[in-house]
XYZ file of C-alpha atoms in Angstrom:
353
model
C 16.245 11.174 -19.323
C 15.234 7.614 -17.213
C 11.907 6.729 -17.602
C 10.145 4.471 -15.417
C 7.320 2.437 -15.970
C 3.953 3.367 -14.264
C 0.666 1.149 -14.633
C -2.072 1.456 -17.098
C -3.811 5.279 -17.013
C -1.232 6.488 -14.093
C -0.095 9.245 -16.361
C 3.219 11.213 -16.245
C 3.789 10.797 -12.205
C 0.329 13.017 -12.682
C -1.054 14.731 -9.841
C -2.430 11.954 -7.915
C -4.815 9.301 -9.628
C -6.610 8.372 -6.500
C -6.971 5.315 -6.052
C -9.645 3.008 -4.821
C -9.107 0.037 -2.854
C -12.221 -2.585 -3.353
C -12.046 -5.146 -0.780
C -14.092 -8.234 -0.715
C -15.176 -9.268 3.224
C -15.559 -12.791 3.049
C -12.908 -15.166 3.500
C -14.156 -18.524 2.708
C -14.869 -21.003 -0.417
C -14.709 -19.734 -4.292
C -17.899 -18.114 -4.868
C -20.833 -20.790 -5.733
C -23.223 -18.139 -8.130
C -22.810 -18.780 -12.271
C -22.469 -14.853 -12.434
C -20.931 -12.127 -10.683
C -20.239 -8.498 -11.077
C -17.232 -6.741 -12.893
C -16.627 -3.081 -13.139
C -16.299 -1.891 -17.350
C -15.429 1.080 -19.336
C -16.652 2.318 -22.626
C -15.085 4.758 -24.433
C -17.189 7.159 -26.432
C -16.388 7.102 -30.131
C -16.237 10.649 -30.747
C -14.427 11.866 -27.671
C -12.173 11.158 -25.355
C -14.673 10.924 -21.948
C -15.728 7.476 -20.618
C -18.517 5.506 -18.947
C -17.601 3.144 -16.296
C -20.640 0.138 -16.518
C -21.180 -2.496 -14.212
C -21.552 -6.134 -16.241
C -22.486 -9.373 -15.218
C -19.530 -12.272 -15.910
C -19.392 -15.823 -15.915
C -17.888 -17.013 -12.676
C -15.210 -19.027 -14.930
C -12.992 -22.151 -13.981
C -8.686 -21.907 -14.603
C -8.563 -23.419 -18.030
C -5.099 -22.265 -18.600
C -1.988 -24.469 -17.495
C 0.191 -21.748 -15.741
C -3.185 -19.392 -14.470
C -4.381 -19.079 -11.145
C -7.783 -18.069 -10.046
C -8.243 -15.692 -7.321
C -10.612 -14.470 -4.481
C -10.664 -10.701 -4.793
C -9.620 -9.254 -1.290
C -8.976 -5.802 -2.124
C -8.329 -3.671 -5.785
C -7.046 -0.763 -6.279
C -8.100 1.787 -8.792
C -5.957 4.028 -10.944
C -6.548 6.571 -13.744
C -7.058 5.230 -17.249
C -5.451 6.329 -19.676
C -7.245 5.766 -22.784
C -4.813 7.193 -25.357
C -2.540 4.093 -24.267
C -4.421 2.214 -24.573
C -5.453 3.370 -28.338
C -2.413 3.885 -29.339
C -1.677 -0.383 -28.346
C -4.614 -0.680 -30.701
C -6.731 -2.132 -27.611
C -10.036 -1.954 -28.611
C -12.927 -3.842 -27.418
C -16.119 -2.636 -26.434
C -15.983 -2.703 -22.902
C -12.624 -2.793 -20.733
C -11.815 -4.164 -17.646
C -11.175 -1.806 -14.530
C -8.794 -2.311 -11.845
C -5.896 -3.952 -12.552
C -3.915 -3.722 -8.899
C -4.784 -6.685 -6.695
C -5.241 -8.544 -3.379
C -6.709 -12.223 -2.486
C -7.283 -15.309 -1.925
C -6.268 -19.074 -4.638
C -8.984 -20.239 -5.243
C -7.568 -22.984 -7.768
C -4.719 -23.467 -9.981
C -3.368 -24.935 -13.182
C -1.891 -28.162 -14.247
C 1.789 -26.695 -14.542
C 1.623 -23.560 -11.449
C 4.515 -24.015 -9.454
C 4.032 -21.214 -6.927
C 1.042 -21.052 -5.483
C -2.069 -23.102 -4.137
C -5.410 -23.012 -2.902
C -5.014 -20.986 0.132
C -2.502 -19.369 -0.323
C -2.776 -14.930 -0.180
C -1.196 -13.220 -2.689
C -0.534 -9.714 -4.737
C 0.194 -8.813 -7.748
C -0.741 -6.713 -10.767
C -3.039 -7.757 -14.096
C -1.646 -7.531 -17.239
C -2.857 -4.778 -19.454
C -4.754 -8.012 -21.725
C -6.225 -9.186 -19.196
C -9.653 -10.184 -19.509
C -10.829 -10.335 -15.974
C -11.082 -6.477 -14.216
C -9.670 -6.739 -11.033
C -12.864 -4.903 -9.745
C -14.821 -8.643 -9.174
C -15.535 -11.378 -6.907
C -13.253 -13.164 -8.543
C -9.904 -13.049 -11.304
C -7.890 -15.341 -13.420
C -4.725 -14.467 -13.660
C -0.893 -15.931 -14.725
C 1.159 -17.053 -11.988
C 3.947 -14.761 -13.134
C 2.059 -11.505 -12.445
C 1.336 -12.582 -8.261
C 3.769 -13.258 -5.483
C 3.165 -14.184 -1.732
C 1.359 -10.923 0.302
C 3.265 -10.891 4.402
C 0.429 -12.258 6.608
C 0.807 -8.908 8.834
C 0.136 -7.247 5.757
C -3.827 -5.626 5.344
C -5.192 -6.852 1.835
C -6.017 -2.941 1.484
C -2.498 -2.052 1.523
C -1.299 -4.425 -0.618
C -3.361 -3.764 -3.336
C -3.401 -0.069 -2.835
C 0.819 0.544 -2.294
C 1.913 -2.134 -4.644
C 1.834 0.398 -8.066
C 3.209 3.268 -6.539
C 5.429 0.654 -5.125
C 6.942 -0.801 -8.307
C 7.246 2.658 -9.758
C 9.093 4.387 -6.982
C 11.277 1.080 -6.553
C 11.829 1.169 -10.142
C 12.486 5.049 -10.709
C 14.849 5.498 -7.689
C 17.073 1.344 -7.595
C 16.719 1.172 -11.173
C 17.324 4.175 -13.064
C 18.666 6.480 -10.771
C 20.875 3.967 -8.132
C 19.904 5.882 -5.500
C 22.640 5.557 -2.686
C 22.874 6.825 0.254
C 24.279 10.907 0.297
C 22.385 11.173 -2.689
C 20.170 14.284 -2.955
C 16.594 13.726 -4.566
C 13.857 16.140 -5.492
C 10.565 14.430 -5.125
C 8.224 16.628 -7.035
C 4.652 16.756 -5.801
C 5.570 14.656 -2.388
C 2.391 14.527 -1.257
C 0.494 12.617 -3.292
C -0.055 8.900 -3.182
C 3.227 7.576 -5.532
C 4.614 10.804 -3.500
C 4.547 9.448 -0.428
C 5.976 6.050 -1.404
C 9.273 7.589 -3.258
C 9.656 9.724 -0.471
C 9.922 6.515 1.915
C 11.974 4.770 0.176
C 14.282 7.414 -0.650
C 14.609 8.272 3.286
C 15.315 4.539 3.834
C 18.358 4.421 1.110
C 19.685 7.377 2.976
C 18.859 10.204 0.176
C 18.765 13.703 1.378
C 14.796 14.556 -0.099
C 13.691 17.706 -1.506
C 9.747 17.996 -2.310
C 7.625 20.120 -3.713
C 4.095 21.192 -2.248
C 1.162 21.719 -4.528
C -1.337 23.331 -1.907
C -0.931 24.464 2.080
C -1.961 21.152 3.515
C 0.000 19.445 1.131
C 2.662 21.351 2.925
C 2.049 20.447 6.244
C 1.270 17.116 5.280
C 5.073 16.979 4.461
C 6.785 18.969 7.198
C 5.131 16.355 9.744
C 7.354 13.605 7.420
C 9.791 11.896 10.008
C 12.469 11.288 8.931
C 12.130 14.871 8.431
C 12.494 16.304 4.550
C 14.896 18.871 3.900
C 13.202 21.710 2.213
C 10.178 21.557 1.289
C 9.128 24.357 -1.702
C 5.892 25.388 -1.685
C 4.029 25.885 -5.423
C 0.647 26.305 -4.814
C 1.094 29.865 -6.042
C 3.307 29.411 -9.057
C 6.273 31.449 -7.813
C 8.039 29.211 -6.128
C 11.693 29.723 -7.796
C 12.465 25.390 -7.386
C 15.549 25.579 -9.482
C 16.875 28.440 -6.722
C 15.686 26.344 -3.562
C 17.745 23.192 -4.261
C 20.677 24.882 -5.893
C 20.945 26.974 -2.356
C 19.854 23.491 -0.395
C 22.664 21.766 -1.936
C 25.359 24.529 -2.133
C 25.205 25.195 -5.758
C 26.157 21.467 -6.539
C 22.576 20.675 -8.105
C 20.262 17.425 -7.156
C 21.381 14.365 -8.198
C 18.234 12.522 -8.800
C 14.747 14.500 -9.855
C 11.839 12.506 -10.048
C 9.244 14.705 -11.690
C 5.402 14.967 -11.490
C 4.625 16.142 -14.915
C 6.591 19.119 -17.036
C 6.138 22.200 -18.890
C 7.789 21.065 -22.245
C 6.518 24.634 -24.167
C 4.209 27.541 -23.808
C 0.546 26.197 -24.217
C -2.380 28.942 -24.608
C -4.912 25.563 -24.312
C -3.853 24.930 -20.741
C -5.078 25.519 -17.480
C -3.289 28.093 -15.676
C -3.875 26.388 -12.435
C -2.602 22.766 -14.029
C 0.324 24.900 -15.319
C 2.011 27.033 -12.662
C 2.373 23.899 -10.750
C 4.341 21.746 -13.265
C 7.882 23.011 -13.743
C 9.112 24.459 -17.101
C 12.042 21.593 -18.404
C 14.231 24.432 -18.167
C 14.330 24.715 -14.393
C 14.551 20.804 -13.727
C 17.702 20.862 -16.259
C 19.445 23.743 -14.193
C 18.748 22.006 -10.841
C 20.167 18.718 -11.508
C 23.964 18.235 -11.036
C 26.960 17.037 -12.706
C 25.532 13.644 -14.268
C 22.250 13.182 -12.263
C 19.617 11.663 -13.362
C 16.008 12.699 -14.247
C 13.439 10.298 -14.186
C 9.970 10.845 -15.453
C 6.838 7.692 -15.316
C 5.611 6.757 -19.100
C 1.786 4.135 -18.475
C 2.197 1.401 -19.187
C 3.315 -1.391 -16.755
C 3.626 -4.160 -18.679
C 6.726 -5.500 -17.762
C 8.320 -6.340 -14.209
C 10.503 -7.757 -12.357
C 9.257 -10.005 -9.540
C 11.751 -9.354 -6.848
C 10.639 -5.739 -7.574
C 6.787 -6.866 -6.315
C 8.414 -8.884 -3.766
C 10.434 -6.469 -1.938
C 7.247 -3.826 -2.254
C 5.672 -6.238 0.234
C 8.494 -7.083 2.310
C 8.772 -3.047 3.228
C 5.233 -2.835 3.693
C 5.723 -5.583 5.839
C 8.211 -4.103 8.074
C 6.637 -0.589 8.008
C 9.589 0.954 5.451
C 5.858 1.976 3.038
C 3.352 3.729 5.216
C 0.518 4.054 1.893
C -2.103 7.105 2.390
C -5.337 5.146 2.659
C -8.801 6.774 2.962
C -12.281 5.041 4.951
C -13.616 2.138 3.032
C -16.449 2.836 1.230
C -19.183 0.189 0.082
C -18.874 -1.870 -3.438
C -22.188 0.201 -4.721
C -20.193 3.292 -4.965
C -16.805 1.883 -7.108
C -18.364 3.031 -10.092
C -18.742 6.815 -8.608
C -15.850 6.410 -6.990
C -13.534 5.533 -10.644
C -15.316 8.217 -12.187
C -13.704 10.730 -9.156
C -10.347 9.050 -9.715
C -10.830 9.454 -13.680
C -10.829 12.942 -13.133
C -7.791 12.487 -11.370
C -9.514 14.185 -8.169
C -8.473 14.045 -4.462
C -5.231 13.024 -2.720
C -5.524 9.920 -0.504
C -6.169 6.709 -2.191
C -9.276 5.368 -1.710
C -10.728 1.920 -0.220
C -13.960 0.617 -1.460
C -15.089 -2.577 -0.053
C -17.587 -5.527 -0.527
């Protein structure tokens, strides 16, 4: 079974982590203030609950040779996986929030070779970044950034880069998607599912998808190119394996991109959550000979810059069309992140400041 990396907190293709995109309006020189607000989270020592807080932080210059200082124009917020941070022994009093950013280069270190002040860029901050993406300016190593095409909006760049990298890694590198292959994309109306469907269609694949609600089903049925079959799993009675086998003439699908599975029957799992997830035996049953079952993990620490570049190029040419909600102001970012952390909602939200 392949494993496609997903960013911190993205979860194993969880039922759509809502994403909030933070957009900075001003386009000019570096902020003049000595301090600025950044969003952080603090985890309770006695439980997994976390609290989001704005904190004042210094507006520091670039001191490392290979680092870039960025005026943030947009930042996508994704669910934070506290278990992952604990496993990686990343213990801090306050963790910075926001990793997927787009913005304008303000300053560069002495050894930066790919960027210069004024460049428009997008990228993903590393897990150990000291700066929160949800801030007016951040410092980041140049190898985590790529140039943003001029025609791509700030919010689209930040809001797509995470799901684009995950979908591209899963379908291109781990399962070698090619024209004529059949692919089952679970929870296709989620933010990640939408991008994965668009990439699969672009590669000439036959797409089957599952819908977790009537609204999702209607959304998927409106997709163009059309999806071969939309399987409604909202009532928990859908036979996903049988539907896939029927659609493929009994051969099974070539690729499965899952959105979480039941490995065991757990009494403590919420019934609603369980009924929307297929059992691992269903996935094995519907896979064809030599098929690939791809799931995701939380850690997006290492990725290839050419994937980031390809995601930006596909945004520019219209292959990727992200689902973004209407922008909301910065002062609502804390509340928005609380919604994201609870994994509520479908479309990616946009926080603007």
